[in-house]
Short mmCIF file of C-alpha atoms in Angstrom, two decimals:
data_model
loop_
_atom_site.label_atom_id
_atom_site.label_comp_id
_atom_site.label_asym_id
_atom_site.label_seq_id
_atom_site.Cartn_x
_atom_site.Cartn_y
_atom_site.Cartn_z
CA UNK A 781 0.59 19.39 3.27
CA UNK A 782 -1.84 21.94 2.44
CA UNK A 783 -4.65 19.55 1.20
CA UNK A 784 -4.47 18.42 4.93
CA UNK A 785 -5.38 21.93 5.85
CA UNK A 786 -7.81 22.37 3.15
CA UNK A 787 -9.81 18.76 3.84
CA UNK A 788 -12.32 19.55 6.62
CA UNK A 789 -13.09 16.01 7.69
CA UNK A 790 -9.75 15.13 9.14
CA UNK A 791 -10.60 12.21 11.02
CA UNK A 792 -11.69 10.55 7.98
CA UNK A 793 -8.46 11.76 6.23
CA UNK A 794 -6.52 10.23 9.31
CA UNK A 795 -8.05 6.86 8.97
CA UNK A 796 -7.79 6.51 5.50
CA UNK A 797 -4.11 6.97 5.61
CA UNK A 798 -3.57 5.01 8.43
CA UNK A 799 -5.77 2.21 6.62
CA UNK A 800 -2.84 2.84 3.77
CA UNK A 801 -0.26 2.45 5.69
CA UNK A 802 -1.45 -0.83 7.37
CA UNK A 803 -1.78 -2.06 3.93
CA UNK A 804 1.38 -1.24 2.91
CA UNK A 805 3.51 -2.77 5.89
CA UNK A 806 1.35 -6.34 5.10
CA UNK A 807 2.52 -5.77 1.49
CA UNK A 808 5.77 -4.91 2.72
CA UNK A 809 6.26 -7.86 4.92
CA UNK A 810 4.95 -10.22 2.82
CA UNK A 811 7.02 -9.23 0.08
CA UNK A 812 9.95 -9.78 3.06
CA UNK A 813 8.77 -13.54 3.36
CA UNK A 814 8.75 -14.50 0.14
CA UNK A 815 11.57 -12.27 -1.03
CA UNK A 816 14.28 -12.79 1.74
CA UNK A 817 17.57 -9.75 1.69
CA UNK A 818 15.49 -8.40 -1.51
CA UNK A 819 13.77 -5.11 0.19
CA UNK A 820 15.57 -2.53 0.57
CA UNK A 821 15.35 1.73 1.07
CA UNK A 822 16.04 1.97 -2.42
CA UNK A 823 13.40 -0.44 -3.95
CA UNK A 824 10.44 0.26 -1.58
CA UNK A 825 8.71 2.58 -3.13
CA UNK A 826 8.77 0.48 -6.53
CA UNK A 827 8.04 -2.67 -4.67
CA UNK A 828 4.62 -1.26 -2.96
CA UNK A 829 3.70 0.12 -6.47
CA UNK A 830 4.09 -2.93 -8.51
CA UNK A 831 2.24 -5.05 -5.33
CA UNK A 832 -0.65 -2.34 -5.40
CA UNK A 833 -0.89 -2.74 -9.29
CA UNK A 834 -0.66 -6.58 -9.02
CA UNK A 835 -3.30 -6.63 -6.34
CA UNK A 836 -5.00 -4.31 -7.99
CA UNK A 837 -5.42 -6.61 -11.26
CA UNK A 838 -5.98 -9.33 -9.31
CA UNK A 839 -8.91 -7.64 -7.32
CA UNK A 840 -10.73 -6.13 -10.78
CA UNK A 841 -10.41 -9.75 -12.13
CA UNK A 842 -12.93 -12.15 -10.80
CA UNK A 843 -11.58 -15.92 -11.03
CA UNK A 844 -12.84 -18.01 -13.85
CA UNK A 845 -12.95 -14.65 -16.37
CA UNK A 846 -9.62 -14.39 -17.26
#
């Protein structure tokens, strides 16, 4: 909470999280899709970290280099 306070551009700061958290529910519900009754409170948080890592793998790896 304090960085909020201490970041003087906090429209920036609002848009970036909200940019986050748009991200997240499309991971989130396309994780529900193709993973039916699998989501859960308990798993979330370990779900959007192993989708971020995936993605970001994906993302740093240009097809055809791998």
């Amino acid at each position: 909470m304090e960085a909020v306070y201490q970041n003087s551009d906090l429209t920036g700061l609002y848009e970036k999280i909200r940019e986050d958290e748009k991200q997240n529910k499309d991971i989130l519900l396309e994780f529900q899709d193709d993973y039916p009754d699998v989501l859960n409170g308990d798993n979330l948080a370990d779900i959007l970290k192993a989708a971020k890592a995936k993605k970001k793998m994906i993302d740093s790896d240009p097809v055809g280099e791998s």
